[in-house]
Coordinates of C-alpha atoms in Angstrom, one line a residue:
X1 CA 0.0 0.0 0.0
X2 CA 1.2 3.5 -0.8
X3 CA 2.9 5.2 2.1
X4 CA 0.7 7.6 4.0
X5 CA -2.6 5.9 3.1
X6 CA -4.5 4.5 6.1
X7 CA -6.6 1.4 6.6
X8 CA -9.1 1.8 9.4
X9 CA -11.9 -0.5 10.7
X10 CA -14.7 -0.5 13.2
X11 CA -15.9 -4.1 14.0
X12 CA -19.1 -4.6 16.0
X13 CA -20.4 -7.9 17.3
X14 CA -23.6 -8.1 19.4
X15 CA -24.6 -11.4 21.0
X16 CA -27.3 -9.9 23.3
X17 CA -26.3 -12.1 26.2
X18 CA -28.9 -13.1 28.8
X19 CA -31.9 -11.9 26.7
X20 CA -34.5 -14.0 24.8
X21 CA -32.9 -12.8 21.6
X22 CA -29.4 -14.0 22.4
X23 CA -27.1 -15.0 19.5
X24 CA -23.8 -16.9 19.7
X25 CA -21.6 -16.3 16.7
X26 CA -21.5 -12.5 16.3
X27 CA -18.4 -11.8 18.5
X28 CA -16.6 -14.8 16.9
X29 CA -17.4 -13.2 13.5
X30 CA -15.7 -9.9 14.3
X31 CA -12.7 -11.5 16.1
X32 CA -12.1 -13.7 13.1
X33 CA -12.4 -10.6 10.8
X34 CA -9.9 -8.7 12.9
X35 CA -7.3 -11.4 12.3
X36 CA -8.1 -11.5 8.5
X37 CA -7.8 -7.7 8.3
X38 CA -4.3 -7.7 9.9
X39 CA -2.9 -10.8 8.3
X40 CA -4.3 -10.5 4.8
X41 CA -5.3 -6.9 4.1
X42 CA -2.5 -5.1 5.9
X43 CA -4.5 -3.3 8.6
X44 CA -2.6 -2.1 11.6
X45 CA -4.1 -3.5 14.8
X46 CA -4.1 0.0 16.3
X47 CA -6.4 1.2 13.5
X48 CA -9.0 -1.4 14.3
X49 CA -11.7 -0.6 16.9
X50 CA -13.6 -3.6 18.3
X51 CA -16.9 -3.2 20.1
X52 CA -18.6 -6.3 21.6
X53 CA -21.3 -6.8 24.2
X54 CA -19.8 -9.7 26.1
X55 CA -16.3 -10.6 27.3
X56 CA -14.1 -11.8 24.5
X57 CA -10.4 -12.2 24.1
X58 CA -8.7 -9.0 23.3
X59 CA -12.0 -6.9 23.1
X60 CA -12.0 -3.2 23.9
X61 CA -13.6 -1.7 26.9
X62 CA -16.0 0.2 24.7
X63 CA -19.5 -1.2 24.7
X64 CA -21.5 -1.2 21.4
X65 CA -24.1 1.3 22.3
X66 CA -25.6 3.3 19.5
X67 CA -23.8 6.4 20.6
X68 CA -20.4 4.6 20.9
X69 CA -20.8 3.0 17.4
X70 CA -21.7 6.2 15.7
X71 CA -18.9 8.0 17.5
X72 CA -16.4 5.4 16.3
X73 CA -17.7 5.4 12.8
X74 CA -17.9 9.2 12.7
X75 CA -14.3 9.6 13.9
X76 CA -13.1 7.1 11.4
X77 CA -14.9 8.9 8.5
X78 CA -13.7 12.3 9.7
X79 CA -10.0 11.1 9.7
X80 CA -10.2 9.8 6.2
X81 CA -8.1 11.3 3.4
X82 CA -8.1 10.5 -0.3
X83 CA -6.9 6.9 -0.9
X84 CA -7.8 5.7 2.6
X85 CA -9.7 2.4 3.0
X86 CA -12.4 2.3 5.6
X87 CA -14.2 -0.8 6.8
X88 CA -17.2 -1.5 9.0
X89 CA -18.3 -5.0 9.9
X90 CA -21.5 -5.5 11.8
X91 CA -22.7 -8.9 13.1
X92 CA -26.0 -8.9 15.0
X93 CA -29.7 -8.4 14.8
X94 CA -31.4 -6.5 12.0
X95 CA -35.0 -5.4 11.7
X96 CA -37.4 -3.5 9.4
X97 CA -39.3 -0.4 10.4
X98 CA -42.2 1.4 8.6
X99 CA -40.9 4.1 6.2
X100 CA -41.5 7.7 7.2
X101 CA -40.7 8.9 3.7
X102 CA -43.4 10.9 1.8
X103 CA -44.9 8.7 -0.8
X104 CA -43.9 5.4 0.7
X105 CA -46.6 4.7 3.3
X106 CA -46.2 0.9 2.9
X107 CA -42.5 0.6 2.4
X108 CA -40.2 -0.7 5.2
X109 CA -36.7 0.6 5.8
X110 CA -33.7 -1.4 7.1
X111 CA -32.0 -1.0 10.5
X112 CA -29.7 -2.8 12.8
X113 CA -30.7 -3.4 16.4
X114 CA -28.1 -2.4 19.0
X115 CA -28.9 -3.8 22.4
X116 CA -27.1 -4.3 25.7
X117 CA -30.1 -5.1 27.9
X118 CA -32.7 -5.2 25.2
X119 CA -33.0 -1.4 25.3
X120 CA -34.1 -1.0 21.7
X121 CA -31.7 1.4 20.0
X122 CA -31.8 1.4 16.2
X123 CA -29.3 2.6 13.6
X124 CA -30.9 3.0 10.2
X125 CA -30.1 3.1 6.6
X126 CA -30.2 6.9 6.8
X127 CA -27.4 7.0 9.5
X128 CA -25.1 5.0 7.1
X129 CA -26.0 7.2 4.2
X130 CA -25.0 10.3 6.2
X131 CA -21.7 8.7 7.1
X132 CA -20.9 7.9 3.5
X133 CA -21.9 11.5 2.5
X134 CA -19.2 12.8 4.9
X135 CA -16.5 10.6 3.4
X136 CA -13.5 12.5 1.8
X137 CA -13.4 12.3 -2.0
X138 CA -11.1 9.4 -3.1
X139 CA -11.6 7.4 0.1
X140 CA -13.7 4.2 0.3
X141 CA -16.2 3.0 3.0
X142 CA -17.0 -0.7 2.8
X143 CA -19.7 -2.0 5.1
X144 CA -20.3 -5.7 5.6
X145 CA -23.5 -6.3 7.5
X146 CA -24.2 -9.9 8.7
X147 CA -27.8 -9.2 9.9
X148 CA -31.4 -9.8 8.8
X149 CA -33.0 -7.5 6.2
X150 CA -29.6 -6.0 5.5
X151 CA -30.0 -5.4 1.8
X152 CA -30.1 -1.6 1.3
X153 CA -28.6 -0.6 4.6
X154 CA -26.8 2.3 2.9
X155 CA -29.8 4.3 1.8
X156 CA -29.9 5.2 -2.0
X157 CA -26.9 3.0 -2.9
X158 CA -27.1 1.4 -6.3
X159 CA -28.0 -2.2 -6.4
X160 CA -25.4 -4.3 -8.3
X161 CA -26.3 -7.8 -7.0
X162 CA -29.9 -7.8 -5.6
X163 CA -33.0 -9.9 -5.0
X164 CA -32.7 -13.4 -6.5
X165 CA -35.1 -14.6 -9.1
X166 CA -35.7 -17.7 -7.1
X167 CA -38.5 -17.5 -4.7
X168 CA -37.2 -17.4 -1.1
X169 CA -38.7 -17.9 2.3
X170 CA -37.5 -17.5 5.9
X171 CA -35.9 -20.8 6.8
X172 CA -37.4 -22.7 9.7
X173 CA -35.5 -22.5 13.0
X174 CA -33.3 -25.5 13.8
X175 CA -31.0 -26.6 16.6
X176 CA -27.9 -25.2 14.7
X177 CA -29.6 -22.2 13.0
X178 CA -31.1 -19.0 14.5
X179 CA -32.4 -16.0 12.6
X180 CA -30.6 -12.7 13.3
X181 CA -33.7 -10.6 13.5
X182 CA -36.0 -9.0 16.1
X183 CA -39.6 -8.3 14.9
X184 CA -40.6 -4.6 14.7
X185 CA -43.7 -5.3 16.8
X186 CA -41.5 -6.7 19.6
X187 CA -39.2 -3.6 19.5
X188 CA -42.3 -1.3 19.5
X189 CA -43.9 -3.1 22.4
X190 CA -40.7 -2.9 24.5
X191 CA -40.1 0.8 23.7
X192 CA -43.8 1.6 24.6
X193 CA -43.2 0.0 28.0
X194 CA -40.3 2.3 28.7
X195 CA -41.9 5.5 27.5
X196 CA -45.5 4.8 28.5
X197 CA -46.5 6.8 25.4
X198 CA -49.4 5.4 23.4
X199 CA -48.3 5.6 19.8
X200 CA -47.2 3.3 17.0
X201 CA -44.7 5.9 15.8
X202 CA -41.4 4.3 16.8
X203 CA -39.6 7.6 16.2
X204 CA -41.6 9.2 19.0
X205 CA -40.4 6.6 21.5
X206 CA -36.8 6.8 20.3
X207 CA -36.6 10.5 20.5
X208 CA -38.1 10.4 24.0
X209 CA -35.5 7.8 25.2
X210 CA -32.4 8.9 23.3
X211 CA -33.0 12.6 22.2
X212 CA -30.2 13.9 20.0
X213 CA -28.5 10.4 20.0
X214 CA -31.5 8.8 18.2
X215 CA -31.2 7.8 14.6
X216 CA -31.0 10.6 12.1
X217 CA -34.1 9.2 10.4
X218 CA -36.2 10.5 13.2
X219 CA -34.3 13.7 13.8
X220 CA -34.5 15.1 10.3
X221 CA -36.7 18.3 10.0
X222 CA -40.3 17.5 9.2
X223 CA -42.2 19.6 6.7
X224 CA -45.8 19.0 5.8
X225 CA -45.7 15.4 7.0
X226 CA -42.7 14.5 4.8
X227 CA -39.0 14.5 5.5
X228 CA -36.5 16.6 3.6
X229 CA -33.8 14.5 2.1
X230 CA -31.7 16.7 -0.4
X231 CA -28.4 16.2 1.3
X232 CA -28.8 12.4 1.1
X233 CA -28.9 12.1 -2.6
X234 CA -25.4 13.1 -3.8
X235 CA -23.0 10.5 -5.5
X236 CA -20.7 8.6 -3.1
X237 CA -18.1 5.8 -2.7
X238 CA -20.0 3.7 -0.2
X239 CA -19.9 -0.1 -0.7
X240 CA -22.4 -2.4 1.1
X241 CA -22.0 -6.2 1.2
X242 CA -25.2 -7.4 2.8
X243 CA -25.7 -10.8 4.4
X244 CA -29.1 -11.2 2.7
X245 CA -31.8 -9.4 0.7
X246 CA -34.0 -6.7 2.3
X247 CA -36.8 -9.3 2.7
X248 CA -34.7 -12.1 4.1
X249 CA -33.1 -13.2 7.3
X250 CA -29.5 -14.0 8.0
X251 CA -28.5 -17.1 10.0
X252 CA -26.5 -17.4 13.3
X253 CA -25.0 -20.9 13.2
X254 CA -24.2 -23.0 16.3
X255 CA -23.1 -26.3 14.7
X256 CA -22.4 -29.2 17.0
X257 CA -19.1 -31.1 16.6
X258 CA -21.0 -33.9 14.9
X259 CA -21.9 -31.4 12.2
X260 CA -18.2 -30.5 11.6
X261 CA -18.4 -27.2 13.3
X262 CA -16.3 -28.0 16.4
X263 CA -19.1 -26.3 18.3
X264 CA -17.9 -22.8 17.4
X265 CA -20.8 -20.5 16.5
X266 CA -20.6 -18.1 13.6
X267 CA -22.6 -15.9 11.3
X268 CA -23.4 -17.7 8.1
X269 CA -22.5 -14.7 5.8
X270 CA -19.4 -13.8 7.8
X271 CA -18.2 -17.3 7.5
X272 CA -19.1 -17.5 3.8
X273 CA -17.1 -14.5 2.6
X274 CA -14.3 -16.9 1.9
X275 CA -11.6 -14.3 2.5
X276 CA -9.3 -16.8 4.1
X277 CA -9.5 -19.4 1.4
X278 CA -8.2 -17.3 -1.5
X279 CA -4.7 -15.9 -1.7
X280 CA -5.4 -13.7 -4.7
X281 CA -7.4 -10.5 -4.9
X282 CA -11.2 -10.7 -5.2
X283 CA -13.5 -7.9 -6.4
X284 CA -16.6 -6.9 -4.3
X285 CA -18.7 -8.6 -6.9
X286 CA -16.7 -11.9 -6.6
X287 CA -16.9 -11.8 -2.8
X288 CA -20.6 -11.6 -2.8
X289 CA -21.2 -14.2 -5.6
X290 CA -18.9 -16.7 -3.9
X291 CA -20.7 -16.2 -0.6
X292 CA -24.0 -16.9 -2.4
X293 CA -22.6 -20.0 -3.9
X294 CA -21.2 -21.2 -0.6
X295 CA -24.4 -20.6 1.3
X296 CA -26.4 -22.4 -1.3
X297 CA -24.0 -25.4 -1.2
X298 CA -24.5 -25.5 2.6
X299 CA -28.3 -25.4 2.3
X300 CA -28.7 -21.9 3.9
X301 CA -31.5 -19.9 2.3
X302 CA -30.2 -16.4 2.2
X303 CA -28.8 -14.4 -0.7
X304 CA -26.1 -11.8 -0.1
X305 CA -26.3 -8.6 -2.1
X306 CA -24.0 -5.9 -3.3
X307 CA -24.8 -2.1 -3.4
X308 CA -22.3 0.3 -4.7
X309 CA -21.3 2.3 -7.8
X310 CA -20.6 0.6 -11.1
X311 CA -16.9 1.4 -10.6
X312 CA -16.8 -0.1 -7.2
X313 CA -18.6 -3.3 -8.1
X314 CA -15.5 -4.6 -9.9
X315 CA -13.0 -2.9 -7.6
X316 CA -10.9 -5.2 -5.5
X317 CA -12.3 -5.8 -2.0
X318 CA -10.7 -3.6 0.6
X319 CA -8.1 -2.2 -1.9
X320 CA -7.5 1.2 -3.4
X321 CA -5.8 1.8 -6.8
X322 CA -2.1 2.8 -6.4
X323 CA 0.3 4.4 -8.9
X324 CA 2.2 1.9 -10.8
X325 CA 6.0 2.0 -11.0
X326 CA 6.3 3.9 -14.2
X327 CA 3.9 6.7 -13.2
X328 CA 5.8 7.2 -9.9
X329 CA 9.1 7.5 -11.8
X330 CA 7.6 10.0 -14.2
X331 CA 6.3 12.1 -11.3
X332 CA 9.7 12.1 -9.7
X333 CA 11.3 13.2 -13.0
X334 CA 8.7 16.0 -13.4
X335 CA 9.3 17.2 -9.8
X336 CA 13.0 17.3 -10.4
X337 CA 12.6 19.3 -13.6
X338 CA 14.1 16.5 -15.8
X339 CA 10.8 15.8 -17.6
X340 CA 8.0 17.9 -18.8

């Protein structure tokens, strides 16, 4: 990598311990990813921030509250310079919430569910859009979300690999397979019990509980019953690799030793990104397609997707173009006045 260019990452794993929605493989996912980033992609360990909600080897003391996650992501984005590579890996629950956009009364938007004691904090597709909009020109922001309903988690990002033409359905729960989702109705009921406010508008509950820390989706100025979105529509260099389509669930796997899993839990998509099994460079498109193939081979009914610009679809995963040797020599000669 060219000298002076930074590689930075925020890794978030939420297992929701001691709740009825507890998962088992999410912290394992981000610990594995941390090793891959260092050993394969040249990330400095000091530039990787790890946030988990249960004790784990080498984890930071920062808990994955919504405020802490957005602070870590915001600081990473604000430090970015042209050529820098930024990466966000989330493994945990996802959900869908009714859209508050004008003209989309029946649409549902994507969100991730941050919970320490099942508090109900949501980060939405609008929050990730706003982060990408702040990104320095020439830097990249890659998001890998191993969560349910994760397709489209960066709002307005162009779909490159999207919904499968094959009809899909939510797989039935099994002993080794748990969906990484919390139903919206469950979240709303819990938030209502905390605020004692009688409304089905989830934004009202979140603003009451979290105020200025609530998702940007619910803090944007309202005008005539619709939300103003002009700053959210400009071109960007965000890259989303989602664990499934916006209408699907992602699986948290807890295979027994008899099933060849040595008892170690993991997220199906995180495990299927096959980064450790290929020594060569893979494009963002190849990573997603190979993950689809691997999940299908293992009988897991979820379809990873890719959302990014046309240019970034075939760009190498977690890699930025660098000047070749000849161009560097030419630049040196020009700077020395030996070449025009």
